[in-house]
Short mmCIF file of N, CA and C in Angstrom, two decimals:
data_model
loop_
_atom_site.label_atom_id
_atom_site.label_comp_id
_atom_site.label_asym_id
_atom_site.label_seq_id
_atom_site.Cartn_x
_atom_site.Cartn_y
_atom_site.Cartn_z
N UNK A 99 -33.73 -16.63 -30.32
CA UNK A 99 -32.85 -17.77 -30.46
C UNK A 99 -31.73 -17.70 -29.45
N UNK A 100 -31.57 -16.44 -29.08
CA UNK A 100 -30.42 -16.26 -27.89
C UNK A 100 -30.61 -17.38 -26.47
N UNK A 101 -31.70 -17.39 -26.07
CA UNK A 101 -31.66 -17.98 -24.98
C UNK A 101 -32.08 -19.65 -25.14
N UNK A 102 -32.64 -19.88 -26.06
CA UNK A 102 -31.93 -21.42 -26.99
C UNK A 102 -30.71 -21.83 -27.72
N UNK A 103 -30.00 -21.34 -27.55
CA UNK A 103 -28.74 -21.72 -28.20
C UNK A 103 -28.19 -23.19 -27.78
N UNK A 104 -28.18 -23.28 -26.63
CA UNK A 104 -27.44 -24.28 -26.16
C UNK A 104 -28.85 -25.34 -25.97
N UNK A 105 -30.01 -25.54 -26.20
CA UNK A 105 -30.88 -26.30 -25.80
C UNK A 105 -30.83 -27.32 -26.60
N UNK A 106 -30.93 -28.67 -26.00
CA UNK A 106 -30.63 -29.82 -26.67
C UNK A 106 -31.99 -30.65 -26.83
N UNK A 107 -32.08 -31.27 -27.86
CA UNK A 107 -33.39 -32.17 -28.20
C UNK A 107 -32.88 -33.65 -28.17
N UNK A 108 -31.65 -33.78 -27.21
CA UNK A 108 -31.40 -35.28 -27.30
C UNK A 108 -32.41 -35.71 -26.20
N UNK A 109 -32.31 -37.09 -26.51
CA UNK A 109 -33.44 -38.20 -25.75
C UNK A 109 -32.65 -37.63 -23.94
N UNK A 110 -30.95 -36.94 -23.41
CA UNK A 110 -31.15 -37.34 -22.28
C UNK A 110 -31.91 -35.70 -21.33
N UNK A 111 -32.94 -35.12 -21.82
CA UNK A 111 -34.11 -34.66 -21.22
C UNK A 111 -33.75 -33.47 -20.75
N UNK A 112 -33.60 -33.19 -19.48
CA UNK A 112 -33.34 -31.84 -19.16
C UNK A 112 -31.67 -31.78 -18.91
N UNK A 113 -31.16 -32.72 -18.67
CA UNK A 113 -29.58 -32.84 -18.65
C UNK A 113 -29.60 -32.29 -20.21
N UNK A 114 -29.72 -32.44 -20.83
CA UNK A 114 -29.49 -31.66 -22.15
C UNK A 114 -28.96 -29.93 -22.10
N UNK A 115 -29.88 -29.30 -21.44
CA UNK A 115 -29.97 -28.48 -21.05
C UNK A 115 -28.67 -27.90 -20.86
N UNK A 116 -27.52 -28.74 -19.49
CA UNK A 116 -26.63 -28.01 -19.35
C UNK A 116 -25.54 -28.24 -20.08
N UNK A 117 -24.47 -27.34 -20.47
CA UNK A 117 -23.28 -27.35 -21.40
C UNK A 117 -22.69 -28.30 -20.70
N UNK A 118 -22.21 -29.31 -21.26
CA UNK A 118 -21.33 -30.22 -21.02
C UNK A 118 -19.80 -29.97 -22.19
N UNK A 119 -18.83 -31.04 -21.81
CA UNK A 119 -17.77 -30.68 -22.86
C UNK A 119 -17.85 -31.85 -24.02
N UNK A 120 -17.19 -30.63 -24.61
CA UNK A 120 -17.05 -31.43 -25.85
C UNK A 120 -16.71 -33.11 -26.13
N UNK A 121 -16.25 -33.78 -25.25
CA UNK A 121 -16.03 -35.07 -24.70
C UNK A 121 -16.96 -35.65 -25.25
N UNK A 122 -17.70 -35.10 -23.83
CA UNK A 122 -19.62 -36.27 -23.63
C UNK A 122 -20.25 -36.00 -25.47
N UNK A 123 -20.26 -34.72 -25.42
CA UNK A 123 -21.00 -34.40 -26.98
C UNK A 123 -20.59 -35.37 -27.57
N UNK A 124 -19.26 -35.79 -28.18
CA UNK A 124 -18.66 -36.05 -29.42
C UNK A 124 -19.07 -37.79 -29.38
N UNK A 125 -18.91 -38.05 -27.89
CA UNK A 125 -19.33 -39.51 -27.62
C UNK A 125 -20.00 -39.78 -27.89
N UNK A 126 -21.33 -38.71 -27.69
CA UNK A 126 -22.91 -39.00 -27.57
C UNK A 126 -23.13 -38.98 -28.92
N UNK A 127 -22.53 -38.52 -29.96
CA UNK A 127 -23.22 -38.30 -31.33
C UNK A 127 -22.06 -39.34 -31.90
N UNK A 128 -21.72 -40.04 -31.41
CA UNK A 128 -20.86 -41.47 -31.96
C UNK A 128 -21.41 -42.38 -31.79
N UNK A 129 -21.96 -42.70 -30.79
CA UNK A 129 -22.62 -44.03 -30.43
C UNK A 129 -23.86 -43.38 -29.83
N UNK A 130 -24.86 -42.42 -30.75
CA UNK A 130 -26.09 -42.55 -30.63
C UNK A 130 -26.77 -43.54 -30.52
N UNK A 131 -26.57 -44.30 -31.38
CA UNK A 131 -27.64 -45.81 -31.44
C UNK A 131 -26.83 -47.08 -30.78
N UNK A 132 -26.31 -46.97 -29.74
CA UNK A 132 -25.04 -47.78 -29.47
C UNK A 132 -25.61 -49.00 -28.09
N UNK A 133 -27.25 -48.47 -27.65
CA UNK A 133 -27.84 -49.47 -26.59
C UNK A 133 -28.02 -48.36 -25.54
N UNK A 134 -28.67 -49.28 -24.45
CA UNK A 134 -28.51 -48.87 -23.25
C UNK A 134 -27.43 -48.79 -22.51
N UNK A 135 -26.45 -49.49 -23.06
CA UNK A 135 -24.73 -49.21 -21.98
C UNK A 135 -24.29 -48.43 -22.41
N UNK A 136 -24.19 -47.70 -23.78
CA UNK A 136 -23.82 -46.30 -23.64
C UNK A 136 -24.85 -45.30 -23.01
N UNK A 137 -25.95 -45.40 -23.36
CA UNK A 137 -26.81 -44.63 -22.66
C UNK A 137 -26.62 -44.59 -20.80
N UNK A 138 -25.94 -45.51 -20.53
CA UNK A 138 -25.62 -45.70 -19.00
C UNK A 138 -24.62 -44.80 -19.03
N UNK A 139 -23.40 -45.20 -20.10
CA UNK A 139 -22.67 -44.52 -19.82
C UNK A 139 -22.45 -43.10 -20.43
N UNK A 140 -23.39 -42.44 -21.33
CA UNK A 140 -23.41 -41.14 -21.40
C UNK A 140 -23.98 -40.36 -20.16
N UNK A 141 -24.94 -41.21 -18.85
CA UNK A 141 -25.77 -40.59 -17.88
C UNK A 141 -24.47 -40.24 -16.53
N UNK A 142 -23.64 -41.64 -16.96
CA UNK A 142 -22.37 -41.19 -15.62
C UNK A 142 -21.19 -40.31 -16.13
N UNK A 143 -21.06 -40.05 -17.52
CA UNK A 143 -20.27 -39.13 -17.88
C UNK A 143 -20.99 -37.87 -17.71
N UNK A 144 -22.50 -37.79 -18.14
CA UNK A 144 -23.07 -36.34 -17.84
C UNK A 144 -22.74 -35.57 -16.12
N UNK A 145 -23.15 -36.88 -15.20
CA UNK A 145 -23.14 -36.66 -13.87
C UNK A 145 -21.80 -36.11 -13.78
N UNK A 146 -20.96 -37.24 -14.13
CA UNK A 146 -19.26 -36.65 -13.73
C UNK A 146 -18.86 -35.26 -14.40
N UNK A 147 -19.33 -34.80 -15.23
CA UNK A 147 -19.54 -33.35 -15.77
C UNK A 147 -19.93 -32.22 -14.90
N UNK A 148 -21.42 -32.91 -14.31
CA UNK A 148 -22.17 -31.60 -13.82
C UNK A 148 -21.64 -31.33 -12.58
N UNK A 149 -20.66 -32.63 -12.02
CA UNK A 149 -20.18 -33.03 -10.87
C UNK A 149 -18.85 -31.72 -11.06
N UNK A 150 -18.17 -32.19 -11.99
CA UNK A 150 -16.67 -31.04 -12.24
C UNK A 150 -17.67 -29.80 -12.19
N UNK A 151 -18.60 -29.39 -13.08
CA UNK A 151 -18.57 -27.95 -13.18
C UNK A 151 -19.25 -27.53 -12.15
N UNK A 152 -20.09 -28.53 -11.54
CA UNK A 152 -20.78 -27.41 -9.78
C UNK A 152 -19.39 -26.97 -9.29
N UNK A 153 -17.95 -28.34 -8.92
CA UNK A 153 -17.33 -27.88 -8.33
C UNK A 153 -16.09 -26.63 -8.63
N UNK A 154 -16.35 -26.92 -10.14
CA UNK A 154 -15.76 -25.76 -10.59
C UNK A 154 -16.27 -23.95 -10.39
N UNK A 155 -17.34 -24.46 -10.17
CA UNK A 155 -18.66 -22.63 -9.68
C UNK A 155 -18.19 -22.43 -8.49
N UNK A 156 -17.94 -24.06 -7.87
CA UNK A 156 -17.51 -23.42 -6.21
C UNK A 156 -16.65 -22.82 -5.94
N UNK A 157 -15.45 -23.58 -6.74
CA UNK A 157 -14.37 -22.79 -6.92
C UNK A 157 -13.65 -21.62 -7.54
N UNK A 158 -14.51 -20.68 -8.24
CA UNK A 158 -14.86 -19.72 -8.98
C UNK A 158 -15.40 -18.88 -8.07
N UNK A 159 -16.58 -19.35 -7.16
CA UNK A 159 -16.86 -18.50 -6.39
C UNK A 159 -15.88 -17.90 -4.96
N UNK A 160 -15.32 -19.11 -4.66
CA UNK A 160 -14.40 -18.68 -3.24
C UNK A 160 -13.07 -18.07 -3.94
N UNK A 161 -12.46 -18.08 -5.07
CA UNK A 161 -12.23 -17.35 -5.95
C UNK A 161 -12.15 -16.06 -5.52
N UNK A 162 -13.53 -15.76 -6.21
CA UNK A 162 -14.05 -14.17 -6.55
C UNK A 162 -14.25 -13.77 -5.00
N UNK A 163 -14.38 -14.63 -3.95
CA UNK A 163 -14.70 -13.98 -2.24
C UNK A 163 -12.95 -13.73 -2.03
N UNK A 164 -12.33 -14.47 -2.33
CA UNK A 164 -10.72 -13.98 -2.16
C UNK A 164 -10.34 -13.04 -2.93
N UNK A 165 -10.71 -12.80 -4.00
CA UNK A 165 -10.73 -11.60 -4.72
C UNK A 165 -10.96 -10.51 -3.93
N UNK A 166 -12.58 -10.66 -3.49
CA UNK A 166 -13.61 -9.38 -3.03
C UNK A 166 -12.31 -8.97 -1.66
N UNK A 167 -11.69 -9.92 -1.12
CA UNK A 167 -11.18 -9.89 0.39
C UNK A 167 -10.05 -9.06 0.14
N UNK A 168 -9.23 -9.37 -1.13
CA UNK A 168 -8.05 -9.58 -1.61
C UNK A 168 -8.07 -7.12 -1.76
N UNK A 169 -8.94 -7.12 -2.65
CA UNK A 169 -9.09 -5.82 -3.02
C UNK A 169 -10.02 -5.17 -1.68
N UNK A 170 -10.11 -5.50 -1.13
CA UNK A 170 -10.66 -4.89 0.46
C UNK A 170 -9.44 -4.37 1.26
N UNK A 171 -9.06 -5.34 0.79
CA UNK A 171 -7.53 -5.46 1.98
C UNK A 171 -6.51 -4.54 1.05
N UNK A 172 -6.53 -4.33 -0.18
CA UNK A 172 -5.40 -3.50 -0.80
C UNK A 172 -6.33 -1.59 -0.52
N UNK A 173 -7.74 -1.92 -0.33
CA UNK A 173 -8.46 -0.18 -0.25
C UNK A 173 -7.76 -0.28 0.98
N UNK A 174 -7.93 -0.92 2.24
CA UNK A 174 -7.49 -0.34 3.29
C UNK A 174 -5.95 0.38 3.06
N UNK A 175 -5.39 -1.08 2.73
CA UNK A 175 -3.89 -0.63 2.68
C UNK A 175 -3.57 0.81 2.25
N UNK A 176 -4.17 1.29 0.66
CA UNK A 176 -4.03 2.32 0.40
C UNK A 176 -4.37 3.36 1.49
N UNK A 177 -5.35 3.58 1.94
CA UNK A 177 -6.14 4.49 2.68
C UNK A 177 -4.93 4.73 4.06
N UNK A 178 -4.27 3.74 4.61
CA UNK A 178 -3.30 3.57 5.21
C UNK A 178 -2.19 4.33 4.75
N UNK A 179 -1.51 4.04 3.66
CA UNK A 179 -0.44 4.66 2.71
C UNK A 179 -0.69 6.34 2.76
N UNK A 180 -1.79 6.34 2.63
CA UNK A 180 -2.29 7.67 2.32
C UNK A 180 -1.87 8.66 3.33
N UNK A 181 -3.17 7.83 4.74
CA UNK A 181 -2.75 8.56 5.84
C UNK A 181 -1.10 8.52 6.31
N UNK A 182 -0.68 7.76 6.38
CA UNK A 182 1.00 7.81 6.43
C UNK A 182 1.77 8.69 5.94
N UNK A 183 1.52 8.87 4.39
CA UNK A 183 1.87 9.44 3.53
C UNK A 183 1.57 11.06 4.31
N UNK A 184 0.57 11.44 4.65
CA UNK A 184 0.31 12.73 4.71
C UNK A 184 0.77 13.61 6.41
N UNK A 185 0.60 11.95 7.38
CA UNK A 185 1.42 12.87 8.67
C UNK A 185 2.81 12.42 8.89
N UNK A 186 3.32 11.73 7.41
CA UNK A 186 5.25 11.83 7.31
C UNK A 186 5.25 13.65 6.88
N UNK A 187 4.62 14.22 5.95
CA UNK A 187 4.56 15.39 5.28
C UNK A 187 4.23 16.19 6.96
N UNK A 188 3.16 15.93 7.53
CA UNK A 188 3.19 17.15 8.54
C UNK A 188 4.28 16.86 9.18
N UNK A 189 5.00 15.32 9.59
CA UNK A 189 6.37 15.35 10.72
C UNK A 189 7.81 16.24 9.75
N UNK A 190 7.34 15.97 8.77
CA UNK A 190 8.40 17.15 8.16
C UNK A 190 8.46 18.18 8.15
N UNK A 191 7.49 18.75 7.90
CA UNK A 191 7.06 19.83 7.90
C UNK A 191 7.62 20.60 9.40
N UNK A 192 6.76 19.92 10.16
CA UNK A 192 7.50 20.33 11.86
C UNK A 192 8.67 20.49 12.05
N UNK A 193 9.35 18.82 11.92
CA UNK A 193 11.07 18.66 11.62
C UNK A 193 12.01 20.04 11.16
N UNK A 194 11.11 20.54 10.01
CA UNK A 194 11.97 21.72 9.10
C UNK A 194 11.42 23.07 10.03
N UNK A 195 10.43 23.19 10.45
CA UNK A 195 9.93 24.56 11.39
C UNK A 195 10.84 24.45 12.66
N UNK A 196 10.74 23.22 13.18
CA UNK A 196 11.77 23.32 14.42
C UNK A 196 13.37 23.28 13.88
N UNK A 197 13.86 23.20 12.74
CA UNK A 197 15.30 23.10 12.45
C UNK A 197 15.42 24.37 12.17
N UNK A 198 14.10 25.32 11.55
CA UNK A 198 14.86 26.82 10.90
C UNK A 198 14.69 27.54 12.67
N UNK A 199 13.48 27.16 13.43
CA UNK A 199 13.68 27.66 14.82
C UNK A 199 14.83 27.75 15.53
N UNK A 200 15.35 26.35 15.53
CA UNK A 200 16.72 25.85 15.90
C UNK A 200 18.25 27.37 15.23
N UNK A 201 17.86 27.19 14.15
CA UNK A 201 18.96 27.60 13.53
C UNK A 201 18.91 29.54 14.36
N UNK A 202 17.60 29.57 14.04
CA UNK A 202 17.35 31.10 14.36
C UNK A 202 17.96 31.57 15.69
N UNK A 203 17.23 30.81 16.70
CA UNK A 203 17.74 30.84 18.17
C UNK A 203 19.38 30.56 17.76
N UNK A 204 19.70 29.88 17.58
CA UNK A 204 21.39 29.39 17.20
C UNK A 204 22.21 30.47 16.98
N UNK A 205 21.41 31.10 15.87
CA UNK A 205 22.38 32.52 15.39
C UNK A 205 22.14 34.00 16.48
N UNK A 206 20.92 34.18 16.88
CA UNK A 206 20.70 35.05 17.69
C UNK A 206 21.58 34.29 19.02
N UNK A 207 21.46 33.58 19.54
CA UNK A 207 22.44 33.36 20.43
C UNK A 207 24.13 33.47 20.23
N UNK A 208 24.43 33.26 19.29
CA UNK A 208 25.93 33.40 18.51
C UNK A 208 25.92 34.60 18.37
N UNK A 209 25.31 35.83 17.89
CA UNK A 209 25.61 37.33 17.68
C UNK A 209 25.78 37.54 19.31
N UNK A 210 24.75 37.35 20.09
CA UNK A 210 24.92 37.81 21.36
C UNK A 210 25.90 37.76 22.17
N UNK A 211 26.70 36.39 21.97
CA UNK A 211 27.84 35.98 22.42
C UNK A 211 29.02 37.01 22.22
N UNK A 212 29.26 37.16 20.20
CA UNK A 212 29.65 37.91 19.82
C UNK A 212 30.15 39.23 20.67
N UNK A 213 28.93 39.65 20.66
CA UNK A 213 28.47 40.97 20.76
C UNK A 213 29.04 41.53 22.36
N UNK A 214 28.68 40.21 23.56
CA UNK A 214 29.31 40.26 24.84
C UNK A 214 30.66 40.48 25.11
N UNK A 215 31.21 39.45 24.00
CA UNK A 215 32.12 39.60 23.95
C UNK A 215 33.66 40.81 23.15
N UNK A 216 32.91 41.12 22.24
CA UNK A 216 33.08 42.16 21.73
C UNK A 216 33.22 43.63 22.82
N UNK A 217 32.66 43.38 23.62
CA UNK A 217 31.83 44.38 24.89
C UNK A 217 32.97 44.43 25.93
N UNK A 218 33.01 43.00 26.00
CA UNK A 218 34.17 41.75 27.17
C UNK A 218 35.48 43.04 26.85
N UNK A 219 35.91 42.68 26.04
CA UNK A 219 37.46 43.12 25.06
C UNK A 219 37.95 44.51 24.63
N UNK A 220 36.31 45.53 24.56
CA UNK A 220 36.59 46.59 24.85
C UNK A 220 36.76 47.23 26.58
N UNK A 221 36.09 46.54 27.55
CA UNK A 221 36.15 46.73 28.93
C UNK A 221 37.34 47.01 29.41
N UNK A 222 37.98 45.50 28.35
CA UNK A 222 39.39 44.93 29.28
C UNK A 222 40.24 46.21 28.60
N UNK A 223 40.07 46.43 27.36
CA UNK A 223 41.09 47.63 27.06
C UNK A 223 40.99 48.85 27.62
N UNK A 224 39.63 48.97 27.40
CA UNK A 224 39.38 50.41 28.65
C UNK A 224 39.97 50.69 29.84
N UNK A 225 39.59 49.04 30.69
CA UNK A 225 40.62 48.90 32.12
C UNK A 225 42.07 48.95 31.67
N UNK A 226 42.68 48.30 31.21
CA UNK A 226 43.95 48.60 31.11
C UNK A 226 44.56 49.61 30.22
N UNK A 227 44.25 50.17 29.88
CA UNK A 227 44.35 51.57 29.55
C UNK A 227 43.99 52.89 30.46
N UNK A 228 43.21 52.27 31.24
CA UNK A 228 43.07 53.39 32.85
C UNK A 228 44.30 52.67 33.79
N UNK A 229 44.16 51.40 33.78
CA UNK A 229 45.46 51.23 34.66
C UNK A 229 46.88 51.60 34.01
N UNK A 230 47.36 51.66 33.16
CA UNK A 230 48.30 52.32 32.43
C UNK A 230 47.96 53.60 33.04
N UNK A 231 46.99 54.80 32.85
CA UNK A 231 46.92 55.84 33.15
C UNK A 231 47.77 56.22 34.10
N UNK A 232 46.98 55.03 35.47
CA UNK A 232 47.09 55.26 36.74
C UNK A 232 48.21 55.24 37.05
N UNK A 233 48.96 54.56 36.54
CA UNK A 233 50.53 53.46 36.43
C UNK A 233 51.15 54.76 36.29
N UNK A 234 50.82 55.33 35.04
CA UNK A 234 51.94 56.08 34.40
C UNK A 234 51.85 57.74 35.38
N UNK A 235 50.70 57.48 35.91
CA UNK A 235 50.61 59.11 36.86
C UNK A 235 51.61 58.89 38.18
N UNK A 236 51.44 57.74 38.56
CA UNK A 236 52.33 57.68 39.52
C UNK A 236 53.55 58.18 39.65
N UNK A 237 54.18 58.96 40.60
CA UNK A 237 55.15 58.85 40.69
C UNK A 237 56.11 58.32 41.60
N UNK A 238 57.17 58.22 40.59
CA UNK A 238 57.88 56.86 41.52
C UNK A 238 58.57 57.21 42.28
N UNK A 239 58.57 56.60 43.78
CA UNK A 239 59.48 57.20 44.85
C UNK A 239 61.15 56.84 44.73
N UNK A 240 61.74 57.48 44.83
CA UNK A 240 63.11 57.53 45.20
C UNK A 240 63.38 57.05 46.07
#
């Protein structure tokens, strides 16, 4: 009975067949016996029916192709996001290897400085503490 459900035994034949709305139905079982001018006009209400719902399939279908396009276009996007997503993580990654590099060289260069200088300051005391020596060995002429 499933695939008869909707099958119609009215006089209009295989148009029966397709679901129409409740409209045409309610008409058609009002003025069953009503002549041939309703019968005319249950055949141009059926048409104007089958007429809406082809164009309604059409439009259902370009629909579902804007759909199909619609979720095509959001996989790429993701897949995009993704890859983005993952060489922002390696430019960071780098970013932070070259900043602790940075820092490293930074400080080894700063001790060294230090350290020259530290070197610098004992020299200068050394020298002038030999020139004092020298100074103070002298003796001074009369």
């Amino acid at each position: 009975m499933g695939g008869n459900r909707y099958r119609s035994t009215s006089p209009l034949g295989d148009y029966g067949r397709h679901r129409s709305s409740p409209r045409v139905l309610a008409h058609y079982n009002d003025d069953a016996m009503g002549g041939e001018e309703n019968l005319d006009e249950l055949f141009a209400k059926l048409k104007e029916e089958l007429f809406k719902n082809n164009t309604l399939e059409e439009v259902n279908e370009m629909l579902r192709e804007e759909n199909d396009a619609a979720l095509a276009a959001n996989e790429h996007l993701r897949v995009d996001a993704t890859n983005l997503s993952k060489q922002l993580q390696q430019l960071q990654q780098q970013q932070h290897t070259e900043s602790m590099r940075f820092r490293s060289e930074n400080t080894r260069y700063r001790n060294q400085m230090e350290s020259q200088h530290r070197k610098l300051i004992s020299l200068w005391k050394e020298f002038s503490a030999v020139k004092r020596q020298v100074r103070d060995s002298e003796i001074p002429e009369f």
